């Protein structure tokens, strides 16, 4: 099936640092979504992107839909302990009404 | 609270036993999905139902069956459980189209 390459796989950062993660694919997507999963819970939507080049913020989080439609990134500024979790990118392929494809996730740990 | 409800939250089975995971949503969503989550593998789609009365295979359907009982409910059945089916299972739903999924809290299944 289609694959999204999400990196990094894990990150250990100091509280207050900025974080950047990204997803890339060889396929073109018409929607990019970013989810966060906390321990014992299901993923929760953070940001949805629908247009190439779109830059959207949600508090300290900023995500962009790549111009080529083949990538997206998520930045977290001034990290805090509650940012800990697994972050997933997900995309919907350009062709047809198909289910989302998910990246394998970035596990974020924040050291106070 | 409105959302996606999964039962049971935890289950232990012996190899060869059968069981059904239940999922219900009260958001009037058209589409419903079952994913499994394994360490390092991200979220993999098992089956989905784009609308009431239809079901389709996802990336990893072998060993599973589904039933879209009505618009609200979508169940996942394991007819003869195997240790390889030990995983955390997530149900999700959306209106369709842009695929902005809402996830349940997950069902942790262990097969001995």
Short mmCIF file of C-alpha atoms in Angstrom, two decimals:
data_model
loop_
_atom_site.label_atom_id
_atom_site.label_comp_id
_atom_site.label_asym_id
_atom_site.label_seq_id
_atom_site.Cartn_x
_atom_site.Cartn_y
_atom_site.Cartn_z
CA UNK A 1 0.00 0.00 0.00
CA UNK A 2 0.88 3.65 -0.03
CA UNK A 3 3.51 4.75 2.45
CA UNK A 4 4.22 7.92 4.30
CA UNK A 5 7.75 8.33 5.58
CA UNK A 6 7.57 10.13 8.89
CA UNK A 7 10.68 11.36 10.66
CA UNK A 8 12.18 11.38 13.10
CA UNK A 9 10.95 8.17 14.68
CA UNK A 10 11.56 9.58 18.17
CA UNK A 11 12.83 12.75 19.81
CA UNK A 12 14.10 13.63 23.25
CA UNK A 13 14.12 17.38 23.83
CA UNK A 14 14.51 19.84 26.68
CA UNK A 15 11.49 21.80 27.83
CA UNK A 16 11.40 25.12 25.98
CA UNK A 17 13.01 23.82 22.79
CA UNK A 18 11.33 23.94 19.40
CA UNK A 19 10.44 20.69 17.62
CA UNK A 20 10.13 19.89 13.94
CA UNK A 21 8.90 16.69 12.31
CA UNK A 22 7.88 15.87 8.77
CA UNK A 23 6.23 13.41 6.44
CA UNK A 24 7.13 12.69 2.85
CA UNK A 25 5.73 10.47 0.14
CA UNK A 26 6.28 9.62 -3.49
CA UNK A 27 2.55 10.13 -4.08
CA UNK A 28 0.51 13.32 -4.32
CA UNK A 29 -1.95 14.02 -1.51
CA UNK A 30 -4.95 16.38 -1.44
CA UNK A 31 -5.25 16.49 2.35
CA UNK A 32 -2.70 16.36 5.15
CA UNK A 33 -3.68 15.87 8.77
CA UNK A 34 -1.64 15.87 11.97
CA UNK A 35 -2.79 13.88 15.03
CA UNK A 36 -1.45 13.53 18.58
CA UNK A 37 -1.88 10.39 20.67
CA UNK A 38 -1.39 10.41 24.42
CA UNK A 39 -0.83 7.18 26.39
CA UNK A 40 -3.95 5.04 26.65
CA UNK A 41 -5.97 7.26 24.32
CA UNK A 42 -6.90 7.43 20.68
CA UNK A 43 -5.32 9.97 18.31
CA UNK A 44 -6.76 13.47 18.42
CA UNK A 45 -6.73 15.85 15.45
CA UNK A 46 -4.34 18.81 15.80
CA UNK A 47 -4.33 20.45 12.37
CA UNK A 48 -5.93 19.78 8.97
CA UNK A 49 -4.45 21.12 5.71
CA UNK A 50 -6.31 21.18 2.39
CA UNK A 51 -4.31 23.36 -0.05
CA UNK A 52 -0.75 23.17 -1.34
CA UNK A 53 1.36 25.78 0.42
CA UNK A 54 -1.17 26.22 3.23
CA UNK A 55 0.35 27.19 6.58
CA UNK A 56 -1.91 26.73 9.62
CA UNK A 57 -1.33 27.31 13.32
CA UNK A 58 -3.02 25.93 16.41
CA UNK A 59 -1.50 27.64 19.44
CA UNK A 60 2.18 26.68 19.59
CA UNK A 61 1.75 24.23 16.71
CA UNK A 62 2.27 25.15 13.06
CA UNK A 63 1.87 22.81 10.09
CA UNK A 64 2.40 23.29 6.37
CA UNK A 65 1.14 21.51 3.28
CA UNK A 66 4.12 21.18 0.94
CA UNK A 67 4.04 22.91 -2.45
CA UNK A 68 4.70 19.62 -4.26
CA UNK A 69 1.74 18.01 -2.40
CA UNK A 70 4.11 15.20 -1.42
CA UNK A 71 5.12 16.40 2.03
CA UNK A 72 4.06 18.18 5.18
CA UNK A 73 5.77 19.32 8.36
CA UNK A 74 4.71 20.07 11.92
CA UNK A 75 6.53 22.48 14.23
CA UNK A 76 6.01 22.84 17.95
CA UNK A 77 7.45 25.95 19.55
CA UNK A 78 8.60 26.28 23.16
CA UNK A 79 7.79 22.69 24.11
CA UNK A 80 6.22 21.89 27.48
CA UNK A 81 5.89 18.55 29.34
CA UNK A 82 2.29 18.03 28.16
CA UNK A 83 3.52 17.90 24.54
CA UNK A 84 4.68 14.34 25.26
CA UNK A 85 3.02 11.79 23.02
CA UNK A 86 3.08 10.23 19.58
CA UNK A 87 2.46 12.53 16.63
CA UNK A 88 1.05 11.03 13.43
CA UNK A 89 0.80 12.52 10.00
CA UNK A 90 -1.96 11.28 7.71
CA UNK A 91 -2.76 12.00 4.11
CA UNK A 92 -5.54 11.40 1.64
CA UNK A 93 -4.39 10.53 -1.86
CA UNK A 94 -5.29 12.93 -4.66
CA UNK A 95 -7.14 10.27 -6.63
CA UNK A 96 -10.57 9.29 -5.38
CA UNK A 97 -12.30 9.22 -2.03
CA UNK A 98 -9.83 6.87 -0.37
CA UNK A 99 -9.11 6.22 3.33
CA UNK A 100 -6.31 8.10 5.03
CA UNK A 101 -2.77 6.78 4.92
CA UNK A 102 -0.90 7.17 8.23
CA UNK A 103 2.78 7.65 8.97
CA UNK A 104 4.36 5.44 11.64
CA UNK A 105 4.51 8.28 14.13
CA UNK A 106 7.06 10.42 15.96
CA UNK A 107 7.38 9.70 19.66
CA UNK A 108 8.15 12.94 21.52
CA UNK A 109 9.65 13.01 24.99
CA UNK A 110 10.14 16.31 26.81
CA UNK A 111 12.70 16.56 29.60
CA UNK A 112 11.79 19.15 32.21
CA UNK B 1 -19.97 13.44 25.56
CA UNK B 2 -20.40 12.95 21.84
CA UNK B 3 -17.84 10.76 20.14
CA UNK B 4 -16.78 7.23 19.32
CA UNK B 5 -17.32 4.55 21.96
CA UNK B 6 -15.50 1.22 21.86
CA UNK B 7 -16.12 -1.87 23.98
CA UNK B 8 -14.48 -3.71 25.58
CA UNK B 9 -11.47 -1.62 26.60
CA UNK B 10 -9.40 -4.69 27.51
CA UNK B 11 -9.73 -8.35 26.54
CA UNK B 12 -7.60 -11.47 26.92
CA UNK B 13 -8.30 -14.42 24.66
CA UNK B 14 -6.84 -17.86 24.14
CA UNK B 15 -5.72 -18.89 20.67
CA UNK B 16 -8.70 -20.08 18.65
CA UNK B 17 -11.35 -18.21 20.63
CA UNK B 18 -13.65 -15.74 18.93
CA UNK B 19 -14.77 -12.30 19.95
CA UNK B 20 -16.37 -9.13 18.64
CA UNK B 21 -15.21 -5.58 19.24
CA UNK B 22 -18.06 -3.10 19.27
CA UNK B 23 -17.96 0.50 18.06
CA UNK B 24 -20.66 3.15 18.10
CA UNK B 25 -20.61 6.83 17.12
CA UNK B 26 -23.21 9.49 17.83
CA UNK B 27 -22.00 12.20 15.44
CA UNK B 28 -24.13 11.10 12.47
CA UNK B 29 -20.95 10.24 10.55
CA UNK B 30 -21.26 8.29 7.32
CA UNK B 31 -17.93 6.49 7.31
CA UNK B 32 -16.45 4.21 9.95
CA UNK B 33 -13.05 2.48 10.22
CA UNK B 34 -11.16 -0.14 12.18
CA UNK B 35 -7.39 0.24 12.68
CA UNK B 36 -4.84 -1.75 14.59
CA UNK B 37 -1.80 -0.19 16.24
CA UNK B 38 1.38 -2.15 16.88
CA UNK B 39 4.70 -0.79 18.21
CA UNK B 40 6.68 0.87 15.44
CA UNK B 41 4.00 0.13 12.84
CA UNK B 42 1.75 3.13 13.21
CA UNK B 43 -1.96 2.76 12.43
CA UNK B 44 -2.90 0.13 9.86
CA UNK B 45 -6.37 -0.01 8.35
CA UNK B 46 -8.18 -3.33 8.75
CA UNK B 47 -11.62 -2.62 7.25
CA UNK B 48 -13.76 0.39 6.60
CA UNK B 49 -17.33 1.25 5.75
CA UNK B 50 -17.68 4.31 3.55
CA UNK B 51 -21.43 4.38 4.10
CA UNK B 52 -24.16 2.31 5.70
CA UNK B 53 -24.48 -0.98 3.82
CA UNK B 54 -20.95 -1.07 2.41
CA UNK B 55 -17.68 -2.48 3.72
CA UNK B 56 -14.22 -2.67 2.16
CA UNK B 57 -10.91 -4.26 3.00
CA UNK B 58 -8.02 -2.16 4.17
CA UNK B 59 -4.33 -2.94 4.38
CA UNK B 60 -4.50 -5.87 6.85
CA UNK B 61 -7.94 -7.59 6.63
CA UNK B 62 -6.90 -11.24 7.01
CA UNK B 63 -8.37 -12.93 10.08
CA UNK B 64 -11.08 -10.30 10.58
CA UNK B 65 -14.68 -9.71 9.58
CA UNK B 66 -16.81 -6.61 10.00
CA UNK B 67 -20.48 -5.70 10.14
CA UNK B 68 -21.96 -2.24 9.61
CA UNK B 69 -25.03 -2.87 11.73
CA UNK B 70 -26.56 0.55 11.09
CA UNK B 71 -25.29 4.09 10.61
CA UNK B 72 -24.07 4.30 14.22
CA UNK B 73 -22.46 0.91 14.75
CA UNK B 74 -19.54 -0.94 13.15
CA UNK B 75 -18.27 -4.16 14.71
CA UNK B 76 -15.03 -6.09 14.20
CA UNK B 77 -15.02 -9.86 14.66
CA UNK B 78 -12.14 -12.24 15.17
CA UNK B 79 -13.42 -15.74 14.35
CA UNK B 80 -10.34 -17.66 15.52
CA UNK B 81 -7.93 -15.44 17.39
CA UNK B 82 -4.18 -15.82 16.86
CA UNK B 83 -1.27 -14.38 18.90
CA UNK B 84 -0.42 -12.18 15.87
CA UNK B 85 -3.69 -10.37 16.50
CA UNK B 86 -2.47 -9.09 19.86
CA UNK B 87 -2.74 -5.35 19.36
CA UNK B 88 -4.58 -2.17 20.24
CA UNK B 89 -7.63 -1.68 18.05
CA UNK B 90 -9.08 1.72 17.24
CA UNK B 91 -12.42 2.54 15.73
CA UNK B 92 -12.81 5.88 13.95
CA UNK B 93 -15.50 7.74 12.04
CA UNK B 94 -15.95 10.76 9.78
CA UNK B 95 -18.47 12.41 7.50
CA UNK B 96 -16.49 11.22 4.50
CA UNK B 97 -14.77 13.30 1.85
CA UNK B 98 -11.96 15.03 3.68
CA UNK B 99 -11.56 12.09 6.06
CA UNK B 100 -11.10 14.08 9.26
CA UNK B 101 -11.33 11.09 11.57
CA UNK B 102 -12.54 11.02 15.17
CA UNK B 103 -11.07 8.08 17.07
CA UNK B 104 -12.31 6.02 19.97
CA UNK B 105 -10.15 5.38 23.03
CA UNK B 106 -9.02 1.95 21.83
CA UNK B 107 -9.46 -1.70 22.77
CA UNK B 108 -6.38 -3.58 23.96
CA UNK B 109 -6.53 -7.23 22.92
CA UNK B 110 -4.11 -9.92 24.07
CA UNK B 111 -4.19 -13.38 22.51
CA UNK B 112 -2.33 -16.06 24.46
#
